[in-house]
Amino acid sequence: MKSTTVASRTGAHAVSCATPSTAPPGLRERKKLETFRALQSAARRLVRERGLDDVTVDEIAGAADVSRRTFFNYFDTKEAAIVEREPGKVECLAAALAARPAEETPMQALRAAALATLAHHVHELQELTALICANPSLIGSQVAALAPFRRAIIEWAAARTNTDPNTDVYPALLAGVEDLMVRLTVGLWRPETGDEGFIDLANQIFDLLDGGLAAPRS
């Protein structure tokens, strides 16, 4: 039997960040992304090994082979270096949402776009969740890092449903659904099920939410 890939389970219309209309990043952008990733990798590794309180900005910069000044060109704090998402990820989610077919319901469109994005970041989410669980003081920074993603969903949902992004409940509720799906999936996922199990669990959560959260049959 032919196996089903993670990508194939996330929606036929899903788009990636690299669309034909998007020019490839130039050398400067690639270098900046490399430095961002080096700093973030160093920060996460050091905090995983020692704990947040025993890691300094200078140590993170040194591990990434850059100066303290360069660190602050990318991040305001060591907490931000751990939880912030790579540049362009918000725009990627917004593009995935905008590309969904008009005949889909907002929930269907959100589901497909969210799962397409999630499929590419399974291991990062698991790593980040473990770091936050071990260092609860990161929670505030995590909330701040996710705020632009939440806003992107709210603005998309408002435009799609002709509602107000600042005063109507529905756009904010959809953004909350996406956040809940991610948190539950990360919290309930069992490593032995692999990436496929991770996406299957996310699909189960969306099935329940999309079906009105009916109680399971005994």
Short mmCIF file of N, CA and C in Angstrom, two decimals, residues 20 24 34 45 53 55 57 69 79 81 89 99 128 130 135 137 139 152 157 164 174 181 185 198 201 218:
data_model
loop_
_atom_site.label_atom_id
_atom_site.label_comp_id
_atom_site.label_asym_id
_atom_site.label_seq_id
_atom_site.Cartn_x
_atom_site.Cartn_y
_atom_site.Cartn_z
N PRO A 20 5.91 31.30 -7.14
CA PRO A 20 6.54 31.76 -8.36
C PRO A 20 6.66 33.27 -8.46
N PRO A 24 13.64 35.06 -5.29
CA PRO A 24 14.48 34.41 -4.28
C PRO A 24 15.24 35.46 -3.48
N GLU A 34 20.89 33.33 8.02
CA GLU A 34 21.89 32.43 8.58
C GLU A 34 22.29 32.87 9.99
N ARG A 45 20.18 25.67 22.36
CA ARG A 45 21.07 24.61 22.83
C ARG A 45 21.59 24.92 24.24
N ASP A 53 18.16 30.69 33.26
CA ASP A 53 18.80 31.61 34.21
C ASP A 53 20.32 31.54 34.17
N VAL A 55 22.22 31.21 31.43
CA VAL A 55 22.73 31.54 30.09
C VAL A 55 22.66 33.05 29.91
N VAL A 57 23.42 36.64 27.34
CA VAL A 57 23.47 37.10 25.95
C VAL A 57 24.87 36.95 25.38
N ARG A 69 26.84 43.13 20.02
CA ARG A 69 26.10 44.13 19.24
C ARG A 69 25.29 43.47 18.13
N GLU A 79 15.41 35.75 25.82
CA GLU A 79 14.14 35.04 25.69
C GLU A 79 13.61 35.12 24.26
N ALA A 81 15.36 35.43 21.62
CA ALA A 81 16.19 34.59 20.75
C ALA A 81 15.71 33.14 20.74
N LYS A 89 7.81 34.31 8.30
CA LYS A 89 6.87 33.25 8.62
C LYS A 89 5.43 33.77 8.73
N ALA A 99 -4.54 32.04 -0.17
CA ALA A 99 -4.59 31.15 -1.33
C ALA A 99 -5.70 30.11 -1.25
N LEU A 128 10.64 23.62 21.04
CA LEU A 128 10.30 24.87 21.71
C LEU A 128 9.38 24.62 22.90
N ALA A 130 9.23 21.95 24.73
CA ALA A 130 10.04 21.36 25.80
C ALA A 130 10.83 22.43 26.55
N ASN A 135 11.33 25.94 31.28
CA ASN A 135 11.63 27.33 31.67
C ASN A 135 10.36 28.17 31.52
N SER A 137 9.29 30.85 32.56
CA SER A 137 9.39 32.30 32.39
C SER A 137 9.42 32.70 30.92
N ILE A 139 7.09 31.91 28.87
CA ILE A 139 5.70 31.94 28.39
C ILE A 139 5.32 33.32 27.88
N ALA A 152 -2.55 38.09 12.02
CA ALA A 152 -2.70 37.75 10.60
C ALA A 152 -3.96 36.92 10.37
N ALA A 157 -9.51 36.49 8.54
CA ALA A 157 -10.88 36.03 8.82
C ALA A 157 -11.88 37.17 8.70
N ASP A 164 -15.57 42.91 11.49
CA ASP A 164 -14.58 43.87 11.98
C ASP A 164 -13.49 43.14 12.76
N LEU A 174 -11.56 32.35 15.54
CA LEU A 174 -10.80 31.51 14.61
C LEU A 174 -9.31 31.50 14.98
N MET A 181 -5.43 24.42 18.74
CA MET A 181 -5.03 23.22 18.00
C MET A 181 -3.54 22.94 18.18
N THR A 185 -2.12 19.75 20.25
CA THR A 185 -1.37 18.77 19.47
C THR A 185 0.00 18.53 20.07
N PHE A 198 1.62 13.19 14.63
CA PHE A 198 1.45 14.59 15.01
C PHE A 198 0.36 15.25 14.16
N LEU A 201 -3.14 13.80 14.81
CA LEU A 201 -3.72 14.35 16.03
C LEU A 201 -4.29 15.74 15.78
N SER A 218 -19.86 6.55 23.81
CA SER A 218 -19.30 5.56 24.73
C SER A 218 -19.35 4.17 24.11
#
